[in-house]
XYZ file of C-alpha atoms in Angstrom:
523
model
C 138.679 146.514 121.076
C 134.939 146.420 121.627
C 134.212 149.453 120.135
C 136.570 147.920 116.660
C 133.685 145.417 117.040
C 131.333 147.652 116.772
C 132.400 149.521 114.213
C 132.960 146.534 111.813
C 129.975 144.789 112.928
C 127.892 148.303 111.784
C 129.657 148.012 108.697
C 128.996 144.725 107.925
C 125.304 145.458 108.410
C 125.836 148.418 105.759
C 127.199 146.391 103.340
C 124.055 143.618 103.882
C 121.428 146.500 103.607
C 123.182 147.425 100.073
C 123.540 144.127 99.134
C 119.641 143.760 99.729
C 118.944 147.085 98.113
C 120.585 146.128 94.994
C 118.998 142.729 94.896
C 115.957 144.743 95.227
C 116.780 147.348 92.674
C 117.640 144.347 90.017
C 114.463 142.068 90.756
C 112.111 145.192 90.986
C 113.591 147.961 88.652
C 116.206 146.462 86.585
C 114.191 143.201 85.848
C 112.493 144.212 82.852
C 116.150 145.116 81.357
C 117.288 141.636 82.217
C 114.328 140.176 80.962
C 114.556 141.343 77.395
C 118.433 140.762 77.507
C 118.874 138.531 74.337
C 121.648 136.619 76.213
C 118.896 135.517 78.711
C 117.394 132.296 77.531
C 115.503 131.948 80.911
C 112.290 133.202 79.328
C 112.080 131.198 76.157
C 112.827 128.064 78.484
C 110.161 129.079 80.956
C 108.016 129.900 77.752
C 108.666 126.398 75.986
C 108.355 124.378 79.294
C 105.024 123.874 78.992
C 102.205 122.838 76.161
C 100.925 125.952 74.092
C 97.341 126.529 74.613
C 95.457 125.524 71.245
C 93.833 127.545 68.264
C 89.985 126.001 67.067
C 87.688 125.648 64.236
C 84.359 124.408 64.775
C 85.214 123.160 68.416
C 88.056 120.885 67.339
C 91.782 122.249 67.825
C 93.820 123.003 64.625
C 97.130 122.934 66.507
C 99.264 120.972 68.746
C 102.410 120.817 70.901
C 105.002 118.043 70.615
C 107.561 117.165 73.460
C 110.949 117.114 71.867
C 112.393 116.583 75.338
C 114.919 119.466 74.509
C 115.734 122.767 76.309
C 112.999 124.398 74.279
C 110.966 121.213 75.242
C 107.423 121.756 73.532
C 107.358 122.761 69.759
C 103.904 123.647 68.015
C 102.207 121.455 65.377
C 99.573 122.035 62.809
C 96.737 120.259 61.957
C 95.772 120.625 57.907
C 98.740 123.930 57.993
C 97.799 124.853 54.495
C 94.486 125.111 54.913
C 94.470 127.078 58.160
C 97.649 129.393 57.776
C 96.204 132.493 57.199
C 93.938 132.243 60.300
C 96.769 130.657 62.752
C 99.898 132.149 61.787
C 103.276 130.290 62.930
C 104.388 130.350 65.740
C 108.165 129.317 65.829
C 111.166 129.257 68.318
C 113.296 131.145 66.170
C 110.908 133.613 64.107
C 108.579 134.561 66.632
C 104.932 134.622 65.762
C 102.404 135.723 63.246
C 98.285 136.586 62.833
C 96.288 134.627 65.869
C 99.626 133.050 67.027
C 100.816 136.802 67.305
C 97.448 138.715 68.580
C 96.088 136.359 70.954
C 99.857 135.045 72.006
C 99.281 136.083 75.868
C 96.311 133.510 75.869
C 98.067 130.733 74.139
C 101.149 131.128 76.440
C 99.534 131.185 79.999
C 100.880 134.574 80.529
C 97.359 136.456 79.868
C 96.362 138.133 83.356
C 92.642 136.578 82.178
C 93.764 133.320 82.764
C 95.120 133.633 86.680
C 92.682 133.170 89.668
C 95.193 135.886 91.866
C 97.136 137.987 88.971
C 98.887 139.779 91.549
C 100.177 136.377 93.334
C 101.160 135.269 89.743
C 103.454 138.710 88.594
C 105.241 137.673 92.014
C 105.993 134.126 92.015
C 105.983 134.688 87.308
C 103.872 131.078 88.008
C 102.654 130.208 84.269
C 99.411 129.620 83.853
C 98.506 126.742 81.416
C 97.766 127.541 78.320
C 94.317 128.945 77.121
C 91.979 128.722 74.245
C 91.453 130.788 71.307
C 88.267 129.131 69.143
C 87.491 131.206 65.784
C 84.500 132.028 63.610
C 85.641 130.427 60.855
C 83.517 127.528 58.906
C 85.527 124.259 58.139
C 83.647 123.871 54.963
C 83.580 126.848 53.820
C 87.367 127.424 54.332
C 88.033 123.847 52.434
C 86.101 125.239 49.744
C 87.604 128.507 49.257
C 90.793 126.512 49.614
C 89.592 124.219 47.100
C 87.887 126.534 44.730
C 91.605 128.610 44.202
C 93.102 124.839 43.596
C 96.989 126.386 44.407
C 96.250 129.755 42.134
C 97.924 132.888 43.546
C 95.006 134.218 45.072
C 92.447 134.856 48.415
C 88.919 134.452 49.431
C 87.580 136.333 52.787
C 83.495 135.584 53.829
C 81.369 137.373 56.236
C 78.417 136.693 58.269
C 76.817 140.077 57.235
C 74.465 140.038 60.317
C 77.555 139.912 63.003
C 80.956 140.778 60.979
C 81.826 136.595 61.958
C 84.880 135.759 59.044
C 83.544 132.675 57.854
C 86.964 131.945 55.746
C 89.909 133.591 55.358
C 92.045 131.887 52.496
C 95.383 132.538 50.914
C 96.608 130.736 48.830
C 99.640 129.103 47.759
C 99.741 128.445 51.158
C 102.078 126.451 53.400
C 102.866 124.593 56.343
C 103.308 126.880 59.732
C 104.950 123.969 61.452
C 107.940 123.865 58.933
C 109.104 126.649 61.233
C 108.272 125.675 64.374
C 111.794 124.087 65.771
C 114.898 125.760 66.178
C 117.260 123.195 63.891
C 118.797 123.308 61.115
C 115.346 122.236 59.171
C 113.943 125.220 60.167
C 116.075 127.820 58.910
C 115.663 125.983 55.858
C 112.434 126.130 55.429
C 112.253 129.832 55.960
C 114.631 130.442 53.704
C 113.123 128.579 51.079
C 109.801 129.763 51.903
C 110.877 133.732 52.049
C 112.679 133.035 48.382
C 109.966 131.676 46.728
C 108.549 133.746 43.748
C 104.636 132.918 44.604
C 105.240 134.241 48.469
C 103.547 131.408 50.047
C 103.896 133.124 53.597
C 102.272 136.160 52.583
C 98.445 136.342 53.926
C 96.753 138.064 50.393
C 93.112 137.568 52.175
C 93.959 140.851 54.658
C 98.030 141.939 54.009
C 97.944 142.175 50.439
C 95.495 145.105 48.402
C 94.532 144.580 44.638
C 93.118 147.115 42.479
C 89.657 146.333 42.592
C 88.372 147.284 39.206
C 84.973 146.992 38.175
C 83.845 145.622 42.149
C 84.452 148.798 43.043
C 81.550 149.737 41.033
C 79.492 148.831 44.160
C 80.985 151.925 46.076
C 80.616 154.439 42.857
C 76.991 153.017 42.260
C 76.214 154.317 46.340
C 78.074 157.423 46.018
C 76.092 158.215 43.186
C 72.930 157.268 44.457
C 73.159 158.803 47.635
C 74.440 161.945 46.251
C 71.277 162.002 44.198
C 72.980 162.300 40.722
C 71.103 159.312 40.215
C 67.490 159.444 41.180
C 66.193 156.973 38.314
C 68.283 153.766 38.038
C 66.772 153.026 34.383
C 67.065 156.404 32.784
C 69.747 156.804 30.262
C 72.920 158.941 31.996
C 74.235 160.669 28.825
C 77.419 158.691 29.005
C 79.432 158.341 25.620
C 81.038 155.439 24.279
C 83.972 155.593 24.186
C 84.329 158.144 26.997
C 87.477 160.783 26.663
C 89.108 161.497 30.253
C 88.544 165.115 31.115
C 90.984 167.419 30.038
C 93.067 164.915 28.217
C 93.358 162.888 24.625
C 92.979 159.500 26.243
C 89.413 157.994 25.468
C 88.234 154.803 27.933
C 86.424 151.883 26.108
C 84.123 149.268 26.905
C 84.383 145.345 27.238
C 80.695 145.174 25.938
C 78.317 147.027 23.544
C 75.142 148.932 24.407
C 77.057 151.004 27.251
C 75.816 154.680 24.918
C 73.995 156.345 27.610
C 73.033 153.340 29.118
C 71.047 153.795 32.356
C 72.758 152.721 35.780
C 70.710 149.378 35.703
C 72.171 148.248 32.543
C 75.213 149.660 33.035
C 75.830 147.862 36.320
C 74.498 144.727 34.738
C 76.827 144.529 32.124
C 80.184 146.329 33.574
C 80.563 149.286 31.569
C 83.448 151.658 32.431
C 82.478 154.627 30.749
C 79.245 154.708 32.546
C 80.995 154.850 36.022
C 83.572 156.813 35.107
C 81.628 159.569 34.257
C 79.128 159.012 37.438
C 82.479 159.450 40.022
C 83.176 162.988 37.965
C 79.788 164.347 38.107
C 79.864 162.664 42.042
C 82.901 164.610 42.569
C 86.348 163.685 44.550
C 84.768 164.873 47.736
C 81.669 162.809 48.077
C 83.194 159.789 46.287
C 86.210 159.468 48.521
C 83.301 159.858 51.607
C 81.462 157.350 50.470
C 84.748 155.116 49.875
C 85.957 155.996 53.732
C 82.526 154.807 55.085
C 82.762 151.797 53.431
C 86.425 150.833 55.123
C 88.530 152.445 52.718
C 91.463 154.667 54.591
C 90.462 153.108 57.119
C 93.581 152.672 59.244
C 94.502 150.593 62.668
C 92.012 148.106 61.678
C 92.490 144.694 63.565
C 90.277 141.239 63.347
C 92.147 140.937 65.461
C 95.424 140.897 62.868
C 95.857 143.898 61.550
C 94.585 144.238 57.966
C 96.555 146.639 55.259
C 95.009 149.576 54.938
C 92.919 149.583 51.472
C 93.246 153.198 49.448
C 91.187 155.462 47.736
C 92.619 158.549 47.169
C 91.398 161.665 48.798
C 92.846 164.305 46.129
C 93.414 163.904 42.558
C 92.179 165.485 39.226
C 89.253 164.638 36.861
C 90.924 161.989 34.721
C 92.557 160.344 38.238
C 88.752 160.638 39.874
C 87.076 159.007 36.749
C 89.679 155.562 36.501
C 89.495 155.443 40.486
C 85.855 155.625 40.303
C 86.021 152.123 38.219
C 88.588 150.494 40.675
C 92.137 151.794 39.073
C 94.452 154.404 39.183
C 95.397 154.472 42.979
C 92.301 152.635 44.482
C 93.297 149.222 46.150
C 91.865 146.802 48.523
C 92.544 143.826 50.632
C 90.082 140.823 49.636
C 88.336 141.753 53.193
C 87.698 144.812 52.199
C 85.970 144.185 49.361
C 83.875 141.185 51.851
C 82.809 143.865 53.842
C 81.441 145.962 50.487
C 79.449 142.824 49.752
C 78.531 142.630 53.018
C 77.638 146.234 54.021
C 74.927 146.001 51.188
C 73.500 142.980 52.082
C 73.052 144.080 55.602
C 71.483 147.554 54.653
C 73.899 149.861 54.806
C 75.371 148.887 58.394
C 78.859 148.215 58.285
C 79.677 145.210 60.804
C 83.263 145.596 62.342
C 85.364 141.994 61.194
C 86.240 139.604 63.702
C 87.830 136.003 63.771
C 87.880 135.406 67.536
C 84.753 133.956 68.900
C 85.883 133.294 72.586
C 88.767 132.747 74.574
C 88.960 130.139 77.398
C 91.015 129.143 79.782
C 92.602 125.523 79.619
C 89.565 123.966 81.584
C 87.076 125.338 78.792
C 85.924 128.320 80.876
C 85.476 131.236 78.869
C 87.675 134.556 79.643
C 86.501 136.741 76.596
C 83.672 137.161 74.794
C 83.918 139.327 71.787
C 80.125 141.029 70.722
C 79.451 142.195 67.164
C 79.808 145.982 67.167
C 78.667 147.887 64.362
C 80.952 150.638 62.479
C 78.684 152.426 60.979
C 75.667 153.296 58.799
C 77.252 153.688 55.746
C 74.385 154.456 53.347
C 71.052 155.469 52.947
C 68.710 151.980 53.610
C 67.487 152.416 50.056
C 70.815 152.984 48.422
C 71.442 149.485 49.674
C 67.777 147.939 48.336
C 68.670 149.334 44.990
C 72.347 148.022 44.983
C 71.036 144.702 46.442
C 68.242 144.545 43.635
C 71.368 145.285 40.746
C 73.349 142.462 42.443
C 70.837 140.342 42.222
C 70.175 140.967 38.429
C 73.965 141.218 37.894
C 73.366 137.006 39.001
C 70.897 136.467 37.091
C 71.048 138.226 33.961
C 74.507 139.484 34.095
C 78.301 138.949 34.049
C 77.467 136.979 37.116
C 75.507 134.161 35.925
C 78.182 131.704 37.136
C 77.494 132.424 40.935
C 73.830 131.730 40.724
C 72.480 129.095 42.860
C 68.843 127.490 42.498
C 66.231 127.996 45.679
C 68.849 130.908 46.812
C 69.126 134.639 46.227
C 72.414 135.738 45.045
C 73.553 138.982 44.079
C 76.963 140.152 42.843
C 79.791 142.004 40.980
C 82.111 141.010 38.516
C 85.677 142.559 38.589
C 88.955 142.325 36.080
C 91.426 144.939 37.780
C 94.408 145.956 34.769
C 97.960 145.725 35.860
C 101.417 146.357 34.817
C 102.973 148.368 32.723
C 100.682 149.536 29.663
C 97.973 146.854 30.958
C 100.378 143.997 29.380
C 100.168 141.925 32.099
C 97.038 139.351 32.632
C 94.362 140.671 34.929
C 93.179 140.223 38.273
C 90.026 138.585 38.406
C 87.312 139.861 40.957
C 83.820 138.759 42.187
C 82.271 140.215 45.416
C 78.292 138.583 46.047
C 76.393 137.723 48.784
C 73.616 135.299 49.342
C 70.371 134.318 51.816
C 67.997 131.337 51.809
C 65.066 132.231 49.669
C 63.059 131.532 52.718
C 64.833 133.701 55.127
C 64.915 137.320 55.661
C 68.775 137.812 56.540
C 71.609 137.507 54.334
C 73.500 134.287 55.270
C 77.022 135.012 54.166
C 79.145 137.775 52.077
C 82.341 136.603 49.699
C 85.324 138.282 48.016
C 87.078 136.687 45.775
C 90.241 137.724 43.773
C 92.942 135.270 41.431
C 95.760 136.323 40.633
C 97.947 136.422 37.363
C 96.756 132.628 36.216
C 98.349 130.827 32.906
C 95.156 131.318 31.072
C 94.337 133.610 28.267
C 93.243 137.060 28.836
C 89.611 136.346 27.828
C 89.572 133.139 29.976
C 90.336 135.248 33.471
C 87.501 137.167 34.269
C 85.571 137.444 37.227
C 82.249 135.964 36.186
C 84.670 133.392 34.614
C 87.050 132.430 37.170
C 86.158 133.904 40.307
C 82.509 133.729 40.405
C 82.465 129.689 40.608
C 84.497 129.978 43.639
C 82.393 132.495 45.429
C 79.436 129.863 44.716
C 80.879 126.937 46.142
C 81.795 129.055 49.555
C 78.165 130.803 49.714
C 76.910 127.350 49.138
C 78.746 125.753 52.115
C 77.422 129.323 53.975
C 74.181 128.713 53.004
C 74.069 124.900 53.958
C 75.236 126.415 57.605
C 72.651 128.785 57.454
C 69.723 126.397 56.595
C 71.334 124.474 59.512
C 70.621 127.279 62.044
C 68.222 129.333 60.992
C 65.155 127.201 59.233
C 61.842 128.797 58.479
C 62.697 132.367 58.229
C 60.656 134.648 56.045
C 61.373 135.624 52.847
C 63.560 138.727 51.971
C 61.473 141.741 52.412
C 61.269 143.469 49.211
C 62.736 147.280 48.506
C 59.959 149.314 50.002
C 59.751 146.608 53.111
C 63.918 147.244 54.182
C 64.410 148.302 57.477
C 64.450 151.936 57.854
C 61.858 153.563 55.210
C 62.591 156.094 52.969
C 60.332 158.448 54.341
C 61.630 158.285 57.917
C 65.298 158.633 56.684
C 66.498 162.179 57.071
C 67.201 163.282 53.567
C 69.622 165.812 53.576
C 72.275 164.161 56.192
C 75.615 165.407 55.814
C 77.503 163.160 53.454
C 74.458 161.662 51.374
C 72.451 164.971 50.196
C 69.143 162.601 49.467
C 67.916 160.457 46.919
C 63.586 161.018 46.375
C 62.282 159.513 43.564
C 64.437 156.725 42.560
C 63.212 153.649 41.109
């Protein structure tokens, strides 16, 4: 009989020690399974139990959580939705998350190993940390006037502090109301239905998920390729351009908006837009050093995060003559995102160095105590220091004698580039319009802020939507709101320093770099 005993009693131990191994075996190697199980609502209550951690401009918090008292007990709020959509994202029970709401959702939620004293301790007990803090670069009133400026017009405005890479505004617009999606009723399915339906794609985030062709902006990029390749080394000499210009190899001739474009030198021809000047400069450039200059500049540029990821802006790396000469004035197969085209504007303002984008300024944890501290990195040199004195000095003129008059502003200096981008089929449909600038105090020797601007198909008459027109106003009102910041911050700075004063003199710049073969003797 005892030894019965025994025998069950050493079974009944076996069956405890497998009972604890597969407890084990579940909590330690199965959980993750068990986790992710859709049928597990565990999480998403654990996840909703507690406030989100807020999003903020300027110090003050653009979001919110509301107690519904529910299952899913704490739903997220907006503060001014519109205005702030493209920077926040949604975050919603039902449709997961978007932009900040998406990157930095590990801060927001508590479950960022930043934000626990003992992370170890806290993957253990799966303790939730209260939410943290995510405050942004962006400028209240500079966003409100982008936002105002495109007045419900499909279209997008993205500004850089050219110094850092800070996005000053990121706007997108029609926009709409993140916390429409926020609950998981009836109201919100609604809404997203309504919202994904709609022909002018409110949820869609044109400032850095939707590329334009950038027509005559891109101009910018042709004018440094050309310049640095040294097939211009006299900015006011005529460039034996004809008018009209007839596409390599091919029947089909390329006109002009304006007159005097005949072999007009690179000056004028920048001044006043003409398309058969630049079209010829990105043939004799070639496909090679055009598409290098392009790439250093952002284009092709892929994996590129603020810390959203952007769309990838295009210009093609292989393509004949007559392809090479419409890319080289922003068509054919060259788009960009608005962003892009901000960090053009801003890359020349800056001298050449590329600043990497970024809309995070700090994260904290709930008791204000800051966990990350992003620093501005720079990309790269993209140009030769007086490529960009030359292209600043053509912006400027473009301002003030130009297509650009309408961005000017009095006691600043301004320089920019008009852009109307041809779409659809046969060019029928009504053009994009385009302005990229940047501006400085006229007492201060760094560039305050860089803009892109693009509208979209408006009702207006073909002549009426240009980008000196349309878009240029816009740009003025955000550089003006940049500029009011930087006179805030930075008083009593010295004046611009002229061409032959930019950091990094001609003469100590190696001239025959791989990429830009030199450019002596330029004026």
């Amino acid at each position: 009989m005892t030894r019965q005993i025994r025998w069950a009693a050493a079974f009944c131990l076996l069956l405890t020690a497998l009972l604890l191994l597969n407890a084990a075996r579940i909590q330690l190697v199965q959980s993750a399974t068990y986790d992710d199980n859709p049928a597990n609502r565990r999480q998403a209550i654990a996840r909703y139990s507690q406030p989100r951690g807020d999003i903020y401009v300027d110090g003050r918090p653009v979001t919110g959580s509301k107690d519904t008292g529910e299952q899913l007990r704490y739903e997220r709020t907006y503060k001014n939705g519109p205005l702030y959509a493209p920077v926040t994202g949604y975050a919603s029970q039902v449709y997961g998350s978007t932009f900040l709401e998406d990157s930095e959702d590990r801060v927001l939620a508590g479950t960022s190993p930043l934000l626990a004293p003992l992370p170890l301790w806290g993957d253990l007990t799966r303790e939730l940390q209260p939410g943290g803090r995510v405050h942004t670069t962006i400028v209240p009133a500079m966003q409100r006037a982008a936002f105002d400026g495109l007045g419900g017009r499909q279209g997008a405005v993205a500004a850089i502090e050219p110094s850092t890479g800070k996005i000053l505004a990121l706007v997108s617009t029609p926009s709409y109301d993140p916390g429409l999606l926020s609950g998981n009723d009836v109201s919100a399915a609604r809404n997203w239905s309504r919202l994904n339906a709609a022909a002018s794609k409110p949820m869609l985030n044109r400032a850095i998920r939707q590329t334009y062709p950038p027509g005559s902006a891109f101009k910018v990029v042709t004018a440094a390729a050309a310049l640095d390749a040294g097939v211009i080394t006299d900015v006011d000499a005529p460039t034996d351009s004809p008018d009209p210009y007839r596409l390599p190899g091919t029947s089909t001739s390329l006109g002009n908006e304006v007159k005097g474009c005949e072999n007009a030198s690179l000056r004028h021809a920048f001044t006043w837009s003409c398309n058969t000047v630049f079209a010829r400069l990105g043939v004799d450039v070639g496909v090679g050093a055009m598409a290098g200059t392009a790439q250093r500049f952002g284009f092709n540029t892929r994996g590129l995060r603020i810390p959203s990821p952007v769309a990838t802006s295009n210009f093609d790396t292989s393509m004949d003559q007559p392809q090479l000469a419409l890319s080289s004035i922003g068509q054919y197969d060259t788009t960009a995102t608005p962003l892009q085209m901000a960090m053009v504007a801003s890359t020349v303002a800056s001298g050449g160095d590329l600043k990497a984008p970024y809309l995070v300024d700090r994260t904290t944890d709930a008791s204000g105590d800051t966990v990350s501290l992003p620093q501005p990195r720079s990309l790269r040199q993209t140009f030769n220091p007086a490529t960009a004195s030359v292209l600043r000095e053509l912006m400027v003129e473009v301002v003030e004698k130009g297509t650009g008059r309408n961005a000017a502003i009095p006691g600043a200096v301004v320089g920019g580039k008009t852009g109307t981008a041809q779409h659809g089929f046969g060019n029928t449909g009504l053009p994009y319009a385009w302005f990229i600038s940047w501006a400085q105090p006229a007492d201060s020797a760094t560039p305050a802020v860089a803009v892109a601007v693009v509208v979209e198909d408006a009702s207006a008459v073909r002549d009426d939507i240009s980008g000196g027109g349309i878009a240029a106003p816009i740009a003025r009102a955000v550089m003006e709101a940049g500029l009011a910041r930087a006179g805030q911050s930075e008083p009593g700075q010295r004046e611009w320093p002229g061409r032959q004063e930019w950091p990094g003199q001609q003469e100590e710049w190696p001239q025959r770099q791989e990429g830009w073969p030199g450019a002596r003797g330029r004026r």
